[in-house]
Coordinates of C-alpha atoms in Angstrom, one line a residue:
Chain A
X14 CA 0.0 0.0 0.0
X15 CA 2.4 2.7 -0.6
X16 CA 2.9 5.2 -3.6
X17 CA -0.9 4.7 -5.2
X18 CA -0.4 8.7 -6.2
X19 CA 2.8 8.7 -7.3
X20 CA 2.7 5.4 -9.9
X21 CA 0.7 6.3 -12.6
X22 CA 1.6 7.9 -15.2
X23 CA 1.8 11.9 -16.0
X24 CA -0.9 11.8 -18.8
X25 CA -3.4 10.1 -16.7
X26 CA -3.7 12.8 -14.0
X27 CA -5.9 15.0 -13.1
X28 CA -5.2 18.3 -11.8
X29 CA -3.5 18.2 -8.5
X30 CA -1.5 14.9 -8.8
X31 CA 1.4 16.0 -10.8
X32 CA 3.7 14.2 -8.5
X33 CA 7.3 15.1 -9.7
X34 CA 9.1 14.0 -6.5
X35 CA 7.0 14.5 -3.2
X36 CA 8.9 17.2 -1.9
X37 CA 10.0 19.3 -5.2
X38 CA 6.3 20.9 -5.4
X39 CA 5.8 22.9 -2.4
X40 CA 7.8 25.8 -4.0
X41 CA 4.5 25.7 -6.6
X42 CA 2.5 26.4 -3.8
X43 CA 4.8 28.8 -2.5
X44 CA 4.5 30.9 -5.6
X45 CA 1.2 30.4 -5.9
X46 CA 0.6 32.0 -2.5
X47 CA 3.2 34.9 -3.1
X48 CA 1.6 35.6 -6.5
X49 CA -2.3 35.6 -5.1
X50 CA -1.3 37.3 -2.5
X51 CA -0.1 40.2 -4.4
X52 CA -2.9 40.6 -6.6
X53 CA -5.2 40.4 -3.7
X54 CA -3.7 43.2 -1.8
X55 CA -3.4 45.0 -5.0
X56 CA -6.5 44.6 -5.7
X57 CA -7.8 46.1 -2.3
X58 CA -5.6 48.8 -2.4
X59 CA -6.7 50.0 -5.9
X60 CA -10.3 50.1 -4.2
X61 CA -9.5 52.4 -1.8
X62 CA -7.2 54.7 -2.7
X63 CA -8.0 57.3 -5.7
X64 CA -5.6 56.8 -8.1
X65 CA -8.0 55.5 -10.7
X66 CA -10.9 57.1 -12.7
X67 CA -14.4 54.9 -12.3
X68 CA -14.0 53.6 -15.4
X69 CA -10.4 52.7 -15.3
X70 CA -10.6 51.3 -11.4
X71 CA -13.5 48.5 -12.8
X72 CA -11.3 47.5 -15.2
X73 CA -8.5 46.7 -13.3
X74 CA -10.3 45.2 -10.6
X75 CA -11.9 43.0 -13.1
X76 CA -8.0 42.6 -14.5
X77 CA -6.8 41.6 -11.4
X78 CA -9.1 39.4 -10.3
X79 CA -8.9 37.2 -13.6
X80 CA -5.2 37.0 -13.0
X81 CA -5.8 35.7 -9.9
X82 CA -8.1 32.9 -10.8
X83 CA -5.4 32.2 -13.5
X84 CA -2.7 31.6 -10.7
X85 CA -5.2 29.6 -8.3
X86 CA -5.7 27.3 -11.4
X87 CA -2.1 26.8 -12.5
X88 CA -0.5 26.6 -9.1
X89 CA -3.3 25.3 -6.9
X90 CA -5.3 23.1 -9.6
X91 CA -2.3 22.1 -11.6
X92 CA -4.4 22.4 -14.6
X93 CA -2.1 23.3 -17.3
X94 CA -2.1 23.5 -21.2
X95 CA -0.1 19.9 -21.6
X96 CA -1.5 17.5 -24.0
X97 CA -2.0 15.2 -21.3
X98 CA -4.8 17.4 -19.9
X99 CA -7.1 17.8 -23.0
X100 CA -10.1 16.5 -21.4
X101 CA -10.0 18.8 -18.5
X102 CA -9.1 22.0 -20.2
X103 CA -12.3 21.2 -22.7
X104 CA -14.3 20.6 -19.6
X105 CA -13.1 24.4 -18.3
X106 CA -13.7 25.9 -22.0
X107 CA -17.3 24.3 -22.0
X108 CA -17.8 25.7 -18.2
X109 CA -16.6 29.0 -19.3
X110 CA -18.6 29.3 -22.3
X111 CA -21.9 28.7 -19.9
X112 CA -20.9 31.0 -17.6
X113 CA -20.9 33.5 -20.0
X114 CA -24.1 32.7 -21.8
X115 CA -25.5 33.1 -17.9
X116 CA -24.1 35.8 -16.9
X117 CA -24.2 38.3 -20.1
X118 CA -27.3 36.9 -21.3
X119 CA -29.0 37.8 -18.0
X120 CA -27.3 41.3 -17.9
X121 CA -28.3 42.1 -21.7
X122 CA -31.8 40.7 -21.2
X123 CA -32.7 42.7 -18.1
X124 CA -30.9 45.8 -19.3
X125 CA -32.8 45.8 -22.7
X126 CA -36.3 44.8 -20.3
X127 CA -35.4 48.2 -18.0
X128 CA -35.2 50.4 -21.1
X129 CA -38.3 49.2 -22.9
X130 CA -40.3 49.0 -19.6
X131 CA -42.5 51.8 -19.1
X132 CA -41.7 53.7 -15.4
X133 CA -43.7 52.9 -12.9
X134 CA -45.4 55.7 -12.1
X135 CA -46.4 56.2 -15.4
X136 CA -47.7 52.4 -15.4
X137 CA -49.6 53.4 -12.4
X138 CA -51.1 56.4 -14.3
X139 CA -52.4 54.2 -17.0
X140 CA -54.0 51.5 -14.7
X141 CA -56.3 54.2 -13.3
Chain B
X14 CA -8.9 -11.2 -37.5
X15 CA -10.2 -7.8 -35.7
X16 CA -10.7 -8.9 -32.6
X17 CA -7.2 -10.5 -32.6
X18 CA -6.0 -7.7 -33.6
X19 CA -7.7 -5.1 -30.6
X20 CA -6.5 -8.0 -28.1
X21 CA -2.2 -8.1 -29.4
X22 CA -2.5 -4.6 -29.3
X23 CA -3.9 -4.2 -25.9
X24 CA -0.9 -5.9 -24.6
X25 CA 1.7 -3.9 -26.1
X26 CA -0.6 -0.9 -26.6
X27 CA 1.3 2.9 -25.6
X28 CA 0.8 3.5 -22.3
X29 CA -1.8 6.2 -23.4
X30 CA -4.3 3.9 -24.2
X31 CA -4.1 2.1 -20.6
X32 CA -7.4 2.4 -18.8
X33 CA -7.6 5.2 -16.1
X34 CA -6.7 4.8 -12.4
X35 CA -9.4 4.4 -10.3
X36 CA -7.7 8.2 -8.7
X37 CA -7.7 10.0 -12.0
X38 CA -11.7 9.2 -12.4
X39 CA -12.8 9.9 -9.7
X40 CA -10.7 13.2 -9.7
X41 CA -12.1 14.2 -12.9
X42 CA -15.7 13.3 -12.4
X43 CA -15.6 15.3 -9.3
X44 CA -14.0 18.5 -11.2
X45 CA -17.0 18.3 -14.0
X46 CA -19.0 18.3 -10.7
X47 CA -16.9 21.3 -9.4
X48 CA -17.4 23.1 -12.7
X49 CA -21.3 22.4 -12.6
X50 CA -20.9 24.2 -9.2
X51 CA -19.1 27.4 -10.7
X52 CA -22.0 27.3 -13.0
X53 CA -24.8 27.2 -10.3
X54 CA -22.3 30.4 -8.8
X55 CA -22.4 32.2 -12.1
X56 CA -26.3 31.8 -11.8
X57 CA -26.1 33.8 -8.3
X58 CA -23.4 36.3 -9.9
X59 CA -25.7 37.0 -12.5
X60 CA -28.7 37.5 -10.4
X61 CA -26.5 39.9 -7.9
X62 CA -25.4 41.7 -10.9
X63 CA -29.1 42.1 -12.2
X64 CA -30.4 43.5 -8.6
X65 CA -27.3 45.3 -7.6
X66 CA -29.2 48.5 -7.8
X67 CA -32.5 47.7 -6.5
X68 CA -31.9 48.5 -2.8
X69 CA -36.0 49.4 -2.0
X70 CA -34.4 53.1 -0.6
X71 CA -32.4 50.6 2.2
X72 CA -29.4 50.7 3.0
X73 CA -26.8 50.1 0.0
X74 CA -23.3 48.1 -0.6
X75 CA -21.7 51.2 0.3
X76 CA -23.4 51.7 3.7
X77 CA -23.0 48.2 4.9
X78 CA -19.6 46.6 3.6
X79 CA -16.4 46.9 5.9
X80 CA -13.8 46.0 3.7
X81 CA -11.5 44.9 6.7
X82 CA -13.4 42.3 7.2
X83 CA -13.4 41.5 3.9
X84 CA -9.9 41.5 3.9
X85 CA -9.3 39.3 6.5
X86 CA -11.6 36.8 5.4
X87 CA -9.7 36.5 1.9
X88 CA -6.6 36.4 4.3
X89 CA -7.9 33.2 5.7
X90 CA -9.5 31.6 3.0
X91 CA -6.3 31.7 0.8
X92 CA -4.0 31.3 3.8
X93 CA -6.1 27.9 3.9
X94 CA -5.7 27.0 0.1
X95 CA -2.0 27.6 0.7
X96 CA -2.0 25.0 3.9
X97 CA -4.4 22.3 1.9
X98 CA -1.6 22.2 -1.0
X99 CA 1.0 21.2 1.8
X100 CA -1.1 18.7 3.6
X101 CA -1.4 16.7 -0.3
X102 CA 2.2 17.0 0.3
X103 CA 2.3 15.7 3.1
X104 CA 0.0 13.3 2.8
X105 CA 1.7 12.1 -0.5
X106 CA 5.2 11.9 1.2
X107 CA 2.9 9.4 4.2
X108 CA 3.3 11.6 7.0
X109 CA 0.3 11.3 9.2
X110 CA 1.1 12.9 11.7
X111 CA 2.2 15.9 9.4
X112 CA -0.8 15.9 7.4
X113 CA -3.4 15.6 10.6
X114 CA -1.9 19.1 12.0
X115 CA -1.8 20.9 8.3
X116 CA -5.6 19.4 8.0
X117 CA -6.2 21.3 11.4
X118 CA -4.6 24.7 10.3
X119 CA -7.0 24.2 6.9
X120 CA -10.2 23.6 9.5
X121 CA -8.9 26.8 11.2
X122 CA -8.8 29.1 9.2
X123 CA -11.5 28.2 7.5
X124 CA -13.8 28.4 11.0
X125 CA -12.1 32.0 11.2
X126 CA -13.8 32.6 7.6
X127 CA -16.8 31.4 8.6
X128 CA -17.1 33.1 12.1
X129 CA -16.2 36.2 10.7
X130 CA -19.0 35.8 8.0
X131 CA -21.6 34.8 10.5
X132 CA -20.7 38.0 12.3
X133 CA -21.2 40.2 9.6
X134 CA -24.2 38.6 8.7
X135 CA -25.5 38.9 11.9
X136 CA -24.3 42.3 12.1
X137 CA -26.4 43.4 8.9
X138 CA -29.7 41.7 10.0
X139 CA -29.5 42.8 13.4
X140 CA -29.3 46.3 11.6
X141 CA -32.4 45.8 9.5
X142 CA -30.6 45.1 6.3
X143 CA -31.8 41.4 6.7
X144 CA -32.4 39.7 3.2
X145 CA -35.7 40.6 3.2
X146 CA -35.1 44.2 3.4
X147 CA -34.4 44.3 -0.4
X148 CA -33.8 42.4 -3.7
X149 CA -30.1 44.0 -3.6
X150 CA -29.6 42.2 0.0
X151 CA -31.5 39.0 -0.9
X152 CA -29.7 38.3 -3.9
X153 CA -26.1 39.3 -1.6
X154 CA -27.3 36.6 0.6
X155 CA -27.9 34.1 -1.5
X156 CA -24.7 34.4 -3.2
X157 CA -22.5 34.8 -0.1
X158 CA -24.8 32.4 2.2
X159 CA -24.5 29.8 -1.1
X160 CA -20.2 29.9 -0.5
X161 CA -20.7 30.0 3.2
X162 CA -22.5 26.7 2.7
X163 CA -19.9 25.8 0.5
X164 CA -17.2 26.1 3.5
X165 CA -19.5 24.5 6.1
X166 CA -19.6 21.4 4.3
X167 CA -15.8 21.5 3.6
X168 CA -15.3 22.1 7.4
X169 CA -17.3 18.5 8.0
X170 CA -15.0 16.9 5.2
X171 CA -12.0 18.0 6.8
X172 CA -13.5 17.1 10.3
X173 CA -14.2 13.5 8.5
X174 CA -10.8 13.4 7.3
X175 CA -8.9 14.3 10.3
X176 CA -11.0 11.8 12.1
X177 CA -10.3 8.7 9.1
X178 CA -6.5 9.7 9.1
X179 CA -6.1 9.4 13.1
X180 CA -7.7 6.3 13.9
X181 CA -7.7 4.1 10.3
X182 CA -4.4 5.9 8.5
X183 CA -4.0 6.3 4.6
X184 CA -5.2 4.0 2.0
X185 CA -6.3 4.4 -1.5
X186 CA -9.3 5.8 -1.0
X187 CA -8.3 8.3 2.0
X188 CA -6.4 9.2 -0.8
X189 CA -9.4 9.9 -3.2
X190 CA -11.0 11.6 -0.6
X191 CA -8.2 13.9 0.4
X192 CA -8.0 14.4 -3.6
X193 CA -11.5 15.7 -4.2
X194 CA -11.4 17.8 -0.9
X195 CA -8.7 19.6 -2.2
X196 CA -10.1 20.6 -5.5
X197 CA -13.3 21.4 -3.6
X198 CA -11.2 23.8 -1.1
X199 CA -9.3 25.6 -4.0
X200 CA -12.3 25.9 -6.2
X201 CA -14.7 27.7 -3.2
X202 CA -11.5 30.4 -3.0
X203 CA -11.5 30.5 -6.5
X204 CA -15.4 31.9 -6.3
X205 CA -14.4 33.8 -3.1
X206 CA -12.1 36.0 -5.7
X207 CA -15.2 36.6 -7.8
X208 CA -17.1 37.8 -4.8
X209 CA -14.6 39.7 -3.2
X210 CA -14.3 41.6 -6.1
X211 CA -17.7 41.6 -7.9
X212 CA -19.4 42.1 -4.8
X213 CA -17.7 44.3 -2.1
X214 CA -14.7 45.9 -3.5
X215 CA -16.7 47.1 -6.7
X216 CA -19.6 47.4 -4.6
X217 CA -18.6 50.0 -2.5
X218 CA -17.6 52.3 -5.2
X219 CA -19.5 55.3 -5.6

């Protein structure tokens, strides 16, 4: 019972059990941590000072927090462009396409339904 | 014939074509169930987004969100993610002993996420800006309270885990286990980024 991790080969894992010597991977981690803690504190710092126009600070909020997703999934998921890993980056591309459909879709349907909606008031007018 | 052929080939076949280990399905069948759950999320992002603005006159994100507690829960929760990639380590290089205290920093700091989200919820409701006040706060509860839930139910895995490590030790399937729970713990920071940013730090803007 010892090694079930470690013995299989590197284009059978998942993300996670890249297994290149137990010990050489906790300087991933280590970077991983360095490099998401930056953009976090980044990111909070942006939000409150007032260096940045409205416009400008959404977009680099939005920016950052992307990049930090990014460095979660390479250092903490070990999902990584390798051939090996076809099947799971197709599974993210798939998720991500949804996730957009959702998420813009609702946003552009309900912004389109508040400017064709007549105001309330008015709407209360009318019913009288 | 064919089938001859399929069955010489098996034997000498590139390692490539060598059925999965029992590990690598059961990791990837429990991502495609992780992504199903960023999907629900984006669901709950999009509804958030939708209502942002339709606070009833009641208090807004601006009145109610302290950002230092924000911080600090983000402190924990990736603190955590950091210790759960060492306790894999750990747990592949066989240290139980190792692996039971990392498992224990993991269930700490994410209690110290939770408390300190209880807290503000508590703090918000007992204010009058409960989730009924308005669609703004009942869609922010939904999508918080929906990742809150997400870290209870981690906090009874590790619990589960801690307990299976100290009294049975590894085997293959501790192994599985610890596996999935780690994807699961990574993945709820990974939507904890969206809402930290989506929902206070852009919140609060004027």
């Amino acid at each position: 019972m010892t090694d079930s991790v470690v013995s299989f080969p590197a284009h059978l894992r998942t993300p996670g059990t890249d297994t290149r010597g137990s010990t050489g991977r906790w300087p991933t981690y280590a970077v991983g941590f360095a490099l998401a803690a930056g953009l976090t504190v980044a990111s909070f710092a942006l939000a409150q000072g007032h260096w940045l126009t409205p416009a400008s600070l959404v977009a680099a909020l939005v920016v950052l927090a992307i990049a930090q997703m990014i460095v979660h999934l390479i250092f903490f998921l070990h999902i990584t462009t390798a051939p090996a890993q076809k099947t799971n980056i197709l599974a993210l591309l798939l998720t991500l396409l949804i996730i957009s459909l959702i998420v813009i879709g609702s946003l552009w349907i309900m912004a389109q339904l508040h400017t064709h909606m007549v105001p309330m008031d008015q709407l209360m007018q009318m019913q009288r | 014939m064919s089938n001859v052929s399929i069955a010489t080939a098996g034997e000498r076949a590139p390692a490539r074509y060598q059925p999965a280990t029992k590990l690598g399905v059961t990791g990837f069948g429990f991502y495609v169930y992780l992504l199903s759950d960023a999907i629900l999320f984006s669901a709950l992002f999009a509804t958030f987004a939708v209502l942002k603005t339709a606070t009833d006159g009641g208090p807004t994100a601006r009145d109610l969100f302290d950002l230092k507690n924000v911080g600090l829960e983000t402190a924990c929760l990736l603190t955590s993610s950091f210790v759960c990639g060492l306790a894999m380590q750990a747990a592949e290089a066989r240290k139980p002993r190792e692996l039971a205290v990392l498992l224990g920093v993991v269930f700490v700091l994410g209690a110290s996420f939770l408390t300190l989200e209880i807290h503000e919820f508590g703090g918000m409701i007992a204010a009058g800006a409960g989730p009924d006040r308005s669609a703004f706060l009942s869609a922010f509860f939904a999508l918080v309270g929906a990742h809150g839930l997400h870290i209870t139910v981690g906090l009874i895995w590790i619990g589960s885990l801690l307990v299976h490590i100290m009294t049975m030790g590894f085997s293959e399937a501790y192994q599985r286990r610890l596996f999935c729970f780690s994807l699961f713990w990574h993945v709820l920071d990974v939507v904890w980024i969206a809402i930290f940013t989506f929902v206070y730090l852009l919140g609060v803007q004027p």
